[in-house]
mmCIF file of C-alpha atoms in Angstrom:
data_model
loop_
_atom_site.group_PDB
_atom_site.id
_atom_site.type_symbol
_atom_site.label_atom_id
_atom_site.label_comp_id
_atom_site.label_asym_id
_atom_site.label_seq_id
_atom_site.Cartn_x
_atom_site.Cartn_y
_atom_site.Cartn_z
ATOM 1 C CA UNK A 1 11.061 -85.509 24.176
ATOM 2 C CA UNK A 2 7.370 -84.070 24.785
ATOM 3 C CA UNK A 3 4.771 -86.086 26.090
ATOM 4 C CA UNK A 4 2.897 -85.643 22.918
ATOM 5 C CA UNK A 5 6.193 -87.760 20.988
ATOM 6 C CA UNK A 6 6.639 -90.174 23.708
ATOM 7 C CA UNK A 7 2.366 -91.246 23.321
ATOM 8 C CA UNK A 8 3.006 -91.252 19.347
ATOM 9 C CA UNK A 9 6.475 -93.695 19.956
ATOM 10 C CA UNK A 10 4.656 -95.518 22.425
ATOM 11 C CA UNK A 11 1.823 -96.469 19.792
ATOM 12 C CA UNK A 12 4.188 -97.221 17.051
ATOM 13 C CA UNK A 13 3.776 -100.757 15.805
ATOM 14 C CA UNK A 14 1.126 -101.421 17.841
ATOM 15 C CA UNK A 15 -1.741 -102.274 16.540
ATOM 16 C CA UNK A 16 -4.766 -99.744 17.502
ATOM 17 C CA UNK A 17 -7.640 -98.316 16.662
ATOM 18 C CA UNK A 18 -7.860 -94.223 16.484
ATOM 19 C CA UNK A 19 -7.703 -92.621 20.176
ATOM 20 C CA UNK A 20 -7.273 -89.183 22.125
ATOM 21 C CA UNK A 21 -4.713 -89.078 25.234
ATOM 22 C CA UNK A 22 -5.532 -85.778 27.230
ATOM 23 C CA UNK A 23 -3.907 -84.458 30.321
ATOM 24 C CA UNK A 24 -3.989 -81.552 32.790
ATOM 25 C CA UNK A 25 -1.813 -80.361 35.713
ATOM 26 C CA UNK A 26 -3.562 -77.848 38.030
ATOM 27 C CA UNK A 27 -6.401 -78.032 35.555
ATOM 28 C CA UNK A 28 -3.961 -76.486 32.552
ATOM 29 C CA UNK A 29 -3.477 -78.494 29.645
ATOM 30 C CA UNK A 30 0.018 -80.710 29.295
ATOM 31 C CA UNK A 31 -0.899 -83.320 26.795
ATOM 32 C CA UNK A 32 -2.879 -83.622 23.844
ATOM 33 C CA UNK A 33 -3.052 -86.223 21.105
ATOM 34 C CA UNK A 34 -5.355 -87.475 18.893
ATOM 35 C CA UNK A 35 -3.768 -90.031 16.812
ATOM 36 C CA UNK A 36 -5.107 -92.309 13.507
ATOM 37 C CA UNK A 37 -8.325 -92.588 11.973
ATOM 38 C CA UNK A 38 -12.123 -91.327 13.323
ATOM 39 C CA UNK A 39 -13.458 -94.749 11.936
ATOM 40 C CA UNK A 40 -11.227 -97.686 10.635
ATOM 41 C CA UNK A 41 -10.447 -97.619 7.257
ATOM 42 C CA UNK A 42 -11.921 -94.362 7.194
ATOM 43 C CA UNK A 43 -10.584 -91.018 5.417
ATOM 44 C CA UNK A 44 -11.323 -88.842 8.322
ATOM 45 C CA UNK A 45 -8.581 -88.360 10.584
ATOM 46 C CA UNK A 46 -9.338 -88.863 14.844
ATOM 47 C CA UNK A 47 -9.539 -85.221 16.047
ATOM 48 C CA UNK A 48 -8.880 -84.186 19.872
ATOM 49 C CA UNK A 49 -12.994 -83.475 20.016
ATOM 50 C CA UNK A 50 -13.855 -86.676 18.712
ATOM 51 C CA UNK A 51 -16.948 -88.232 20.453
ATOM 52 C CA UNK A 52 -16.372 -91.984 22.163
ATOM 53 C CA UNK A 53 -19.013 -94.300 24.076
ATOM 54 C CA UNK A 54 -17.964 -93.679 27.676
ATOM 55 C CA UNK A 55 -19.490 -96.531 28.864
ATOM 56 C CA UNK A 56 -18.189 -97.509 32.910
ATOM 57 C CA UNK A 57 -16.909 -93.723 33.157
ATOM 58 C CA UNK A 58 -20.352 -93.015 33.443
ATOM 59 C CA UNK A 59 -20.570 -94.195 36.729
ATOM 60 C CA UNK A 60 -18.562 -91.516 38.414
ATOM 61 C CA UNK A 61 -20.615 -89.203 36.769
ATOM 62 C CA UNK A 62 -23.890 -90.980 38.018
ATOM 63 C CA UNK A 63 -22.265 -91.467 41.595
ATOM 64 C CA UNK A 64 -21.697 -87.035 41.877
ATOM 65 C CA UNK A 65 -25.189 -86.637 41.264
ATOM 66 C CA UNK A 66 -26.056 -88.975 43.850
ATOM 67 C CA UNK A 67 -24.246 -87.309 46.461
ATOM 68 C CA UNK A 68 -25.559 -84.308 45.480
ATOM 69 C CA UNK A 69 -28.927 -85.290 46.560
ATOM 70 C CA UNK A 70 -26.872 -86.736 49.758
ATOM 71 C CA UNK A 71 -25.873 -83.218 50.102
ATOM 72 C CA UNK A 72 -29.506 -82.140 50.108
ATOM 73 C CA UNK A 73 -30.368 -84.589 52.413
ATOM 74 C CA UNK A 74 -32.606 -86.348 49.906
ATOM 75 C CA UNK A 75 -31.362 -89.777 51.046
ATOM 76 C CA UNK A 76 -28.556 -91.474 52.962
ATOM 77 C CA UNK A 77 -26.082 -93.322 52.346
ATOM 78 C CA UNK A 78 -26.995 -96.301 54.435
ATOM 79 C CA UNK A 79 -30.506 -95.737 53.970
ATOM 80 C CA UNK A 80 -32.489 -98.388 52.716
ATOM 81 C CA UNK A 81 -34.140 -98.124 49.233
ATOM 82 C CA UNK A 82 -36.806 -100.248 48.637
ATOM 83 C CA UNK A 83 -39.574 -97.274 49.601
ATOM 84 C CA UNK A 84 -37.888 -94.995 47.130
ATOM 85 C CA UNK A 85 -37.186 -97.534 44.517
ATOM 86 C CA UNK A 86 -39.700 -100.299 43.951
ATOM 87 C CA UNK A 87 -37.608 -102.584 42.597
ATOM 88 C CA UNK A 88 -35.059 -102.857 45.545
ATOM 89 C CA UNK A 89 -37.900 -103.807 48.020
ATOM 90 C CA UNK A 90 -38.429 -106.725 46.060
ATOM 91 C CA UNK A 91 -34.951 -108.004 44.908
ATOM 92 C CA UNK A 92 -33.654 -111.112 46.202
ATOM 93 C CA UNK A 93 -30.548 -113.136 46.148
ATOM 94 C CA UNK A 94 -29.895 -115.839 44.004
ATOM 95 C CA UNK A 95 -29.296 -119.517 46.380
ATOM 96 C CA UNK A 96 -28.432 -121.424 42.879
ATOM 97 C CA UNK A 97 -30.263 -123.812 40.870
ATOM 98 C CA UNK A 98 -32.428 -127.218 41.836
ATOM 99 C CA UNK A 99 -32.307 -130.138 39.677
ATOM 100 C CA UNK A 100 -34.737 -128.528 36.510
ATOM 101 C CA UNK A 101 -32.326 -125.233 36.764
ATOM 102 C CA UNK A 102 -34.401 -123.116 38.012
ATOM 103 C CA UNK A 103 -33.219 -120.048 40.213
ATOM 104 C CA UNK A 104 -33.586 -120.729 43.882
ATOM 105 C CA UNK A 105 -33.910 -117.490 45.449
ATOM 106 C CA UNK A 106 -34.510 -115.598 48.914
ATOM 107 C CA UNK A 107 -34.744 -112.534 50.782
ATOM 108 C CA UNK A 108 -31.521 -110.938 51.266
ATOM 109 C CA UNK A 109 -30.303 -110.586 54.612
ATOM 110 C CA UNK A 110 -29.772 -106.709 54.814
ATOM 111 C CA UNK A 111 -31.498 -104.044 52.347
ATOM 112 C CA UNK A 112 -29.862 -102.839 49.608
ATOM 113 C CA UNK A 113 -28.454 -98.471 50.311
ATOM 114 C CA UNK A 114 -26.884 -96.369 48.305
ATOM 115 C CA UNK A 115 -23.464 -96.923 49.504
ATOM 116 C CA UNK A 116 -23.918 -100.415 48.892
ATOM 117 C CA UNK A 117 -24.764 -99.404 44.991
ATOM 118 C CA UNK A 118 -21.819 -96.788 44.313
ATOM 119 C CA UNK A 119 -19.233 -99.543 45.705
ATOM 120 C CA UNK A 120 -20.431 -102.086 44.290
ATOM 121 C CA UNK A 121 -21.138 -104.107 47.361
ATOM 122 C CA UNK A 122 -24.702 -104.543 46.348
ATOM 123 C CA UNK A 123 -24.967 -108.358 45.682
ATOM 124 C CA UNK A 124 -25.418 -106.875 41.742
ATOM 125 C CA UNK A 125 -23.265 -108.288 39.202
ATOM 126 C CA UNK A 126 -22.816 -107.990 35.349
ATOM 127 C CA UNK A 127 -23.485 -111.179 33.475
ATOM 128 C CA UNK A 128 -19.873 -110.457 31.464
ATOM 129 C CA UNK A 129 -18.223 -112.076 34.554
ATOM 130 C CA UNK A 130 -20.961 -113.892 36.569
ATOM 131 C CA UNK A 131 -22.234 -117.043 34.481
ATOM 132 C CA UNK A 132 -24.675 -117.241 37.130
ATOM 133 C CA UNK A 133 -26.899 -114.006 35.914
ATOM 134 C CA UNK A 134 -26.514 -115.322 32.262
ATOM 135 C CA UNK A 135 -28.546 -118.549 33.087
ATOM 136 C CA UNK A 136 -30.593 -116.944 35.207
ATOM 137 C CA UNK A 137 -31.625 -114.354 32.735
ATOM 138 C CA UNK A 138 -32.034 -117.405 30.033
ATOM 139 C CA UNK A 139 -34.554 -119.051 33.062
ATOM 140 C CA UNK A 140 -35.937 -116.330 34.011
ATOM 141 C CA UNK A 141 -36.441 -114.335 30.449
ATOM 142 C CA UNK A 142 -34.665 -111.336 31.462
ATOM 143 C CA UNK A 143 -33.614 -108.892 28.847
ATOM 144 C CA UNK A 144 -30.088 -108.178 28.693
ATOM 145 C CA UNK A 145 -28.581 -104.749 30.220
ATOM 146 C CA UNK A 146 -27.503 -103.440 26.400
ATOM 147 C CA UNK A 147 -31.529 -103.606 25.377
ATOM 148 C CA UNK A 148 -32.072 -100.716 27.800
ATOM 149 C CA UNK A 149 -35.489 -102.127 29.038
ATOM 150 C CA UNK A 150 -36.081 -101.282 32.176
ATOM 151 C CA UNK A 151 -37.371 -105.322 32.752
ATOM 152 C CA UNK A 152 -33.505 -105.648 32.572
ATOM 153 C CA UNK A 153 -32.878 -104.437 35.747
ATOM 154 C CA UNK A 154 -35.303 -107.073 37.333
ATOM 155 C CA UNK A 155 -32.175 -108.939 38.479
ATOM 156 C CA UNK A 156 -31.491 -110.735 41.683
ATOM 157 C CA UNK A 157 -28.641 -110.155 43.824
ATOM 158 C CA UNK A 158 -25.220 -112.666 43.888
ATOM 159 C CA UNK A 159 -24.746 -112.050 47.460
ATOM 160 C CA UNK A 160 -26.305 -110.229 50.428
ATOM 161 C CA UNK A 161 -25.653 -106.614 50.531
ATOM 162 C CA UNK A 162 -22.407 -105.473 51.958
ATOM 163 C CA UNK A 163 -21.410 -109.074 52.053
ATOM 164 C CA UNK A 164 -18.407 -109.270 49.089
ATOM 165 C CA UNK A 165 -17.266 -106.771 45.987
ATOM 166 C CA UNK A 166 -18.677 -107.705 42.476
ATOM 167 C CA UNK A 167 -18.692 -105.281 39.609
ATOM 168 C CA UNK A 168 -22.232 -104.685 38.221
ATOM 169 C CA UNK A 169 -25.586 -102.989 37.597
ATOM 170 C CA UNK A 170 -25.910 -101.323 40.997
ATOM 171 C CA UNK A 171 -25.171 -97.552 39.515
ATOM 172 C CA UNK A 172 -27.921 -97.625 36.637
ATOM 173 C CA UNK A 173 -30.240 -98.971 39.875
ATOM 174 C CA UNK A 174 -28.567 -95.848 41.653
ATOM 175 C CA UNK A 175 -29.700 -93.316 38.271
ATOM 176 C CA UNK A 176 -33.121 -94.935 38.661
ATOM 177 C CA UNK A 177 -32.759 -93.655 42.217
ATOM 178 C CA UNK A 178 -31.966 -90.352 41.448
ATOM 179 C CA UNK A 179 -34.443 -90.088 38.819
ATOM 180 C CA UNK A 180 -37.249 -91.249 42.093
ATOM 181 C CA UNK A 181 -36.423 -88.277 44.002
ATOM 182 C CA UNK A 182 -35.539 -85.628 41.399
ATOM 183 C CA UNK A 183 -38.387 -86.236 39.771
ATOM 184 C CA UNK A 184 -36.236 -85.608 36.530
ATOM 185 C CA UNK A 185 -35.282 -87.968 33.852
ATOM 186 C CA UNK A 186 -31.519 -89.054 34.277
ATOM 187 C CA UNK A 187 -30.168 -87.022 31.175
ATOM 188 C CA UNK A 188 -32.129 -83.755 32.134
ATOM 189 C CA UNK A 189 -30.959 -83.886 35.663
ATOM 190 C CA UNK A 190 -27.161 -84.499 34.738
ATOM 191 C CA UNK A 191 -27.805 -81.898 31.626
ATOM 192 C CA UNK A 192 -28.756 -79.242 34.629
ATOM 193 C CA UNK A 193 -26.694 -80.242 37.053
ATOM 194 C CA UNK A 194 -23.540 -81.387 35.932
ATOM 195 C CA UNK A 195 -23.007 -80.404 32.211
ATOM 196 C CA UNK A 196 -23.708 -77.142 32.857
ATOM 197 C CA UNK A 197 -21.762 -75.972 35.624
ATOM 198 C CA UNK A 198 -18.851 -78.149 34.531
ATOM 199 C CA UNK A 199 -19.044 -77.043 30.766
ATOM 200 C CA UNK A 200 -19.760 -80.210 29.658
ATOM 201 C CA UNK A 201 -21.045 -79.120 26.182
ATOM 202 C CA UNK A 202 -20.448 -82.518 23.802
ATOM 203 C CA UNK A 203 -21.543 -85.107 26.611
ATOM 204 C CA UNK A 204 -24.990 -86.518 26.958
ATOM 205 C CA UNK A 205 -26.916 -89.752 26.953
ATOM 206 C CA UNK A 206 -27.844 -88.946 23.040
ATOM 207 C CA UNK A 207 -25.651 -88.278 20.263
ATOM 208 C CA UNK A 208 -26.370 -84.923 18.450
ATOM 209 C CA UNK A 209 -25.875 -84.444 14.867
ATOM 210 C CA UNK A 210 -23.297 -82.503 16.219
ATOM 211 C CA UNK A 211 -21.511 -84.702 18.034
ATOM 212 C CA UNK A 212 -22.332 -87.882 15.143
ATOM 213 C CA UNK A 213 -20.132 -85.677 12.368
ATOM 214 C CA UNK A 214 -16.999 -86.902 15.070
ATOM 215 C CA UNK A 215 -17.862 -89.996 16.465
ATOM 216 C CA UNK A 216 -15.562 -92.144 16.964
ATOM 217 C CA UNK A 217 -15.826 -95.659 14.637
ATOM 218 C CA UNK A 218 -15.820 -98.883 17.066
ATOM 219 C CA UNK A 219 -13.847 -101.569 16.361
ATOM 220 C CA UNK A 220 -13.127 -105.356 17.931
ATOM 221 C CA UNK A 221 -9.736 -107.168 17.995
ATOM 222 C CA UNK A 222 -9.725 -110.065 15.576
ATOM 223 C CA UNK A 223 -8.525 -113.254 16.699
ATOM 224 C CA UNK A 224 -5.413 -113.156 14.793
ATOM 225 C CA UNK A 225 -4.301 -109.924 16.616
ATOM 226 C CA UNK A 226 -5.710 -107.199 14.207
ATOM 227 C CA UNK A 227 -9.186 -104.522 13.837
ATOM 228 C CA UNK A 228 -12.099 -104.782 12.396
ATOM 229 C CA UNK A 229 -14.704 -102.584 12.409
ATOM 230 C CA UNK A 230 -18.178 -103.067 14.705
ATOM 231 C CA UNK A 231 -21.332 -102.290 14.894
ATOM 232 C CA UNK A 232 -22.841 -102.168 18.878
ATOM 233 C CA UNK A 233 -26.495 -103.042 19.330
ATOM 234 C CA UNK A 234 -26.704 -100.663 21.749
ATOM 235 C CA UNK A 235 -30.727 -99.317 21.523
ATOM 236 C CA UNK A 236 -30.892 -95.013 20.964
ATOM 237 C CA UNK A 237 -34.209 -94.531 22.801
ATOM 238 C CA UNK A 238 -33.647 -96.882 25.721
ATOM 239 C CA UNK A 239 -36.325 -97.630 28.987
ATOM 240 C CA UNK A 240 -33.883 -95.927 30.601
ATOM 241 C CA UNK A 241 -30.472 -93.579 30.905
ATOM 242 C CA UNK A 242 -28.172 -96.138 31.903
ATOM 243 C CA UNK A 243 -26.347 -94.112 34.733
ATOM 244 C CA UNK A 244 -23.149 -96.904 34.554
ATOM 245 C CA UNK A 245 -22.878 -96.978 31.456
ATOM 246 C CA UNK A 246 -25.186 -94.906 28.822
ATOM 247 C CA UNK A 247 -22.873 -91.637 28.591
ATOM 248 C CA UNK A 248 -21.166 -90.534 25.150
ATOM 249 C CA UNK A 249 -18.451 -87.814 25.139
ATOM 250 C CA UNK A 250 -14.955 -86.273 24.355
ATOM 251 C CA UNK A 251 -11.974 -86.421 26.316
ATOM 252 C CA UNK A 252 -12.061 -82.940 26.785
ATOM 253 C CA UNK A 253 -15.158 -83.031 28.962
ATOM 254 C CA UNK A 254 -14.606 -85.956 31.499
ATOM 255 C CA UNK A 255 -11.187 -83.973 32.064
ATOM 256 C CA UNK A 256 -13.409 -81.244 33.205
ATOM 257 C CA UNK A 257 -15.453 -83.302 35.106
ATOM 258 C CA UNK A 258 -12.299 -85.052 36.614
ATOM 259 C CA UNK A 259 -10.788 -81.018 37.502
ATOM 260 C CA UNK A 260 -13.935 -80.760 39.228
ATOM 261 C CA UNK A 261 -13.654 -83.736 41.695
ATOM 262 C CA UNK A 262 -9.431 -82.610 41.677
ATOM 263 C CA UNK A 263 -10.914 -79.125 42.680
ATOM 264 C CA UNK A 264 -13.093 -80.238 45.325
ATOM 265 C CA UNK A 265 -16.042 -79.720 43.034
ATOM 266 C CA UNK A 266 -15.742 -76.809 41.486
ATOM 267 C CA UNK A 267 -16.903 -76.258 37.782
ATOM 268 C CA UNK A 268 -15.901 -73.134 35.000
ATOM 269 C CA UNK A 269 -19.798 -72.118 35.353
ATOM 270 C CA UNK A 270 -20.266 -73.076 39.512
ATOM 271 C CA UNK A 271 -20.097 -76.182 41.626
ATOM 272 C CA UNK A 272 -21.397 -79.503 41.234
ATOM 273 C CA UNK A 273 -20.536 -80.465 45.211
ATOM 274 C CA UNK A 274 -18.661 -79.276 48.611
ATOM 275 C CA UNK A 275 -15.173 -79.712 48.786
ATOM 276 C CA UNK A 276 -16.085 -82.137 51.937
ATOM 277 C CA UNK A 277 -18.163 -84.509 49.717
ATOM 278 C CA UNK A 278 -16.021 -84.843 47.085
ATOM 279 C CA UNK A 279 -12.997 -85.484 50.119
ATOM 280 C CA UNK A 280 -15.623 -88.185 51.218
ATOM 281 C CA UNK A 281 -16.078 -89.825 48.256
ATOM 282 C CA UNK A 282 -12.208 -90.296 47.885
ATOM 283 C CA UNK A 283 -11.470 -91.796 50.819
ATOM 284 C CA UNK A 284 -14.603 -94.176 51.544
ATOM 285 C CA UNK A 285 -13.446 -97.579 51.900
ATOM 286 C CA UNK A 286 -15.486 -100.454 51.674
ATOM 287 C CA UNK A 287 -12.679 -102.746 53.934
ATOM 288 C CA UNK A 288 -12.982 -105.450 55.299
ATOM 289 C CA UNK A 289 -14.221 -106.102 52.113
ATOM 290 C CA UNK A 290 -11.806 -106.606 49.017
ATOM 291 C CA UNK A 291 -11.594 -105.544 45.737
ATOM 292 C CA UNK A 292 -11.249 -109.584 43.311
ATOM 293 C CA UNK A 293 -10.739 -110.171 39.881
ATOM 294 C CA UNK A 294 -13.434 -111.289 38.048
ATOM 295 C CA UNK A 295 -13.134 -114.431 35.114
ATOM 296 C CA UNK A 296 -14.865 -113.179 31.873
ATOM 297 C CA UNK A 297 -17.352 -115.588 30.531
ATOM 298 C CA UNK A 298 -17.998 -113.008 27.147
ATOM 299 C CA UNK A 299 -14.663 -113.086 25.674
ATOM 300 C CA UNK A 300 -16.170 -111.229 22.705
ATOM 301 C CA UNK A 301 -16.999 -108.215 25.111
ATOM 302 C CA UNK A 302 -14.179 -108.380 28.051
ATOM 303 C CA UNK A 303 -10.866 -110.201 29.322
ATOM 304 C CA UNK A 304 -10.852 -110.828 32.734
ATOM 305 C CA UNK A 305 -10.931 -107.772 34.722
ATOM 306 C CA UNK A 306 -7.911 -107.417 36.867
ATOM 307 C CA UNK A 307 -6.723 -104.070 36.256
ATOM 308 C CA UNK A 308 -6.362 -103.034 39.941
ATOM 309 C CA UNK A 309 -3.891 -102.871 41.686
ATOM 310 C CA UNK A 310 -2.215 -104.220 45.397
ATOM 311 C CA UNK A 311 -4.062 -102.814 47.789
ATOM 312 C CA UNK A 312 -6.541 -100.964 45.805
ATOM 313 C CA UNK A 313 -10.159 -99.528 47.643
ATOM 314 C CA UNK A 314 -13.061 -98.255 46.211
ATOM 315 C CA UNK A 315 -14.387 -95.108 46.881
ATOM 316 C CA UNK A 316 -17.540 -93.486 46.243
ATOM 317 C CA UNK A 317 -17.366 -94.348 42.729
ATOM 318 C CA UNK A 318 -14.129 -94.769 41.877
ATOM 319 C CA UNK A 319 -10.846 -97.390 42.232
ATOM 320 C CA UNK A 320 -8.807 -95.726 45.024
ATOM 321 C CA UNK A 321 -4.626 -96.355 45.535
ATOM 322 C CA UNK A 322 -3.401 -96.810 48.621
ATOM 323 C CA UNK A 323 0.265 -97.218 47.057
ATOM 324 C CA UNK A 324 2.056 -94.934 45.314
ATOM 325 C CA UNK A 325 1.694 -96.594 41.085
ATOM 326 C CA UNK A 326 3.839 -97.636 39.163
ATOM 327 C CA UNK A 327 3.911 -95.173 36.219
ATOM 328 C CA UNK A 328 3.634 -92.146 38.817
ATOM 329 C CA UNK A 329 0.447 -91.545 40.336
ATOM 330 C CA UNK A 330 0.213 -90.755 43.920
ATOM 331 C CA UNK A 331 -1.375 -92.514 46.907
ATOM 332 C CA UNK A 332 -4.764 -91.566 46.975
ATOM 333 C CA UNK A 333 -5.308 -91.360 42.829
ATOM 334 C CA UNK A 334 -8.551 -91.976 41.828
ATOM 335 C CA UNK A 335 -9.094 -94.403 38.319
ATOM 336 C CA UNK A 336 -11.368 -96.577 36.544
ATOM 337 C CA UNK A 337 -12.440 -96.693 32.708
ATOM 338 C CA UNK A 338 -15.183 -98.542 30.288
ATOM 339 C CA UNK A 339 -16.063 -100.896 28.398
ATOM 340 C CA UNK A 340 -14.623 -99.975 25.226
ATOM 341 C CA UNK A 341 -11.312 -99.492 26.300
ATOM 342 C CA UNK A 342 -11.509 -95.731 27.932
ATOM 343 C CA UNK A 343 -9.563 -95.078 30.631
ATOM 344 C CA UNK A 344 -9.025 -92.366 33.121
ATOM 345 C CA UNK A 345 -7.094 -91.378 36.423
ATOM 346 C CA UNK A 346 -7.132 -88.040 38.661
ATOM 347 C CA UNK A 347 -4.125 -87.732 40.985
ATOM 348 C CA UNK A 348 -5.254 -85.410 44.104
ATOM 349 C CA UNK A 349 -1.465 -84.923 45.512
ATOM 350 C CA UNK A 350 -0.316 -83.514 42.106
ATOM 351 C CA UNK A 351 -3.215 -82.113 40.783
ATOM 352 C CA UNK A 352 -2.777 -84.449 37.622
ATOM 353 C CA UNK A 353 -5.503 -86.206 35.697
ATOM 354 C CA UNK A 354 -5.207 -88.308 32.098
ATOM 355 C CA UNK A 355 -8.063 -89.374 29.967
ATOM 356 C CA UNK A 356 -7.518 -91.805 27.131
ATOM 357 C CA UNK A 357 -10.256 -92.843 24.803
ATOM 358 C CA UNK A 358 -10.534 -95.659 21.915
ATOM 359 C CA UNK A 359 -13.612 -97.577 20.713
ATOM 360 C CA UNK A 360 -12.447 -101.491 20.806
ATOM 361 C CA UNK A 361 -13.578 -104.592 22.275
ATOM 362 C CA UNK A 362 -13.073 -106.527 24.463
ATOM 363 C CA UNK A 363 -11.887 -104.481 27.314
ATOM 364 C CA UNK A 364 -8.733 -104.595 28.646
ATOM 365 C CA UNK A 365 -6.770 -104.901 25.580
ATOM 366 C CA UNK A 366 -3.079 -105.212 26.126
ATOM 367 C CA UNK A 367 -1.733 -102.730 23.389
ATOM 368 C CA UNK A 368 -4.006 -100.065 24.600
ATOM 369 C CA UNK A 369 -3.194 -100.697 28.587
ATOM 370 C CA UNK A 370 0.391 -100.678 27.385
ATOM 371 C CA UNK A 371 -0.361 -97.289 25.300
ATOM 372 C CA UNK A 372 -2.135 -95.969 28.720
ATOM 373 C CA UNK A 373 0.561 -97.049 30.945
ATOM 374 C CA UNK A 374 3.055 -95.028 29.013
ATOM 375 C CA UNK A 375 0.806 -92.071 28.439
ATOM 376 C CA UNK A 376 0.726 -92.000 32.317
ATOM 377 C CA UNK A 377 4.687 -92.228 32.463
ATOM 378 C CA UNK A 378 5.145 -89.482 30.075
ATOM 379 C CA UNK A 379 2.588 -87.378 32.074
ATOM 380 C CA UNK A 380 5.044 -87.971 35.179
ATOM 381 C CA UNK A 381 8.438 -87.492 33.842
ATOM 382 C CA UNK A 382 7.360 -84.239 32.209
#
């Protein structure tokens, strides 16, 4: 059976939205579906260039540039931020709430760096699974993330930096960074320097009309187990390019961004980094720290996220295993996905990487983890 007919059996009587499963071995093509409809209820069927919000798996993106301007010796890793970014010399951390509920804050203990950002090890958190940000943003009058305002980012820090792991806002702090000492605007710096050399041609922070005529629809999981279609408030001319979460894209592309990092960062048109950065950001460990699950407190928007695994470290800016998986990826695989149920991994040791893509909310549905975790199987076994 081909890996194409074991996807399509595995999303039999399931219920799902439209979606693309891609995969590569030694950067050559294995595996591609594109199952259902572009938009539910929809005439149009999903095609394998269909556009998706890439939400999280913009972060990866965001952290390459970063190091790139590591490479340059534009900044360090450990180097403190707060003269580059303004914002970061003034963040605090969040001590609680007195008696009125208002936020009791102080200086943090350590300044924030760039490392601290890309692992999420800033003290930044995302109010989906911190309650705490959520009343401190209703205190404080702090626009949510999804407006795009920049005033968004005015947020304090749930811990001192380097103290604990919480998953949050510190990569669209580290694309405001990059924008600082590029002097470039987040989507013209990642439009020169890693569309481009990657081929990257239908990914960007904006949707072209091009890319609109195959965008994918975006759905939501009712509460009686079925779709619906949705409508995301998501603003088109934000403050800012949110660099963890702004990107839209195909499958296609982040598989060429994802041969790239397999390929030690080597594009179709020229490379994005050295083969000795890209090795760093693979095996950076933030230990003695540890990965947690986080408790969702938006149900409408997320389950709980606890989709790593035993043992699992975090790299520079992605999920690293340290055990062999359970579907077939290798020590040392690289994963993570977004918001809206995309999901990706890049296996080093076999030279294997897997991109699927829906639109539905919340994250971490079960039918399309099950659909991903039998995608990967297929990818192994062939």
């Amino acid at each position: 059976m081909s890996i194409e007919s074991q996807i399509i059996a595995a999303a039999d009587g399931r219920s799902l939205p439209g979606f693309v499963a891609k995969a590569t071995r030694g950067g050559t093509p294995i595996c591609d579906v594109a199952s259902g409809a572009l938009a539910l209820g929809g005439d149009a069927p999903m095609t394998s260039d269909a556009v998706f919000w890439m939400a999280s798996m913009t972060k990866a993106i965001t952290a390459a540039a970063a190091m790139q301007l590591v490479e340059d010796g534009e900044v360090g890793l450990d180097e403190a931020l707060g003269p580059i970014l303004p914002v970061l010399a003034r963040v605090q951390v969040l001590d609680g709430f007195d008696a009125e509920g208002r936020p009791v804050l102080r200086a943090p203990r350590r300044p924030v760096t760039l490392a601290h950002l890309l692992t999420h090890t800033s003290g930044f958190g995302y109010s989906m699974w911190n309650a705490d940000i959520g009343r401190y943003t209703e205190a404080a009058g702090t626009p949510d993330i999804g407006t795009g305002l920049d005033a968004a980012l005015e947020l304090p820090l749930m811990f001192d930096p380097g103290a604990r792991w919480e998953y949050g806002v510190g990569i669209d702090l580290a694309g405001k960074v990059i924008e600082a000492i590029s002097g470039e605007t987040l989507d013209a710096s990642f439009a020169k320097k890693i569309f481009a050399p990657l081929g990257m041609t239908s990914t960007g922070f904006r949707v072209t009309a091009a890319m609109a005529a195959r965008q994918a629809g975006m759905t939501m999981r009712t509460p009686e187990g079925g779709l619906a279609p949705l409508t995301l408030p998501l603003n088109p001319e934000p403050e800012f390019w949110s660099g963890g979460g702004g990107l839209y894209g195909t499958a296609g592309d982040y598989l060429k961004f994802l041969n790239a990092i397999l390929d030690g960062g080597k594009g179709q048109n020229g490379r994005i980094l050295r083969p000795e950065t890209v090795a760093w950001m693979l095996r950076h460990r933030i230990a003695p720290v540890a990965l947690r699950s986080l408790t969702s407190v938006a149900p409408m928007l997320t389950r709980d996220l606890d989709i790593m695994g035993e043992g699992d470290e975090w790299g520079l800016s992605f999920l690293v295993s340290t055990q062999a998986g359970p579907h077939g990826r290798s020590v040392g695989s690289i994963a993570w996905a977004g918001l809206a149920n995309t999901y990706y991994w890049a296996d080093p040791a076999t030279g294997t990487a897997g991109v699927l893509m829906s639109q539905l909310l919340p994250f971490a549905d079960p039918a399309i983890l099950g659909l991903f975790a039998a995608f990967e199987r297929a990818v192994y076994v062939a």
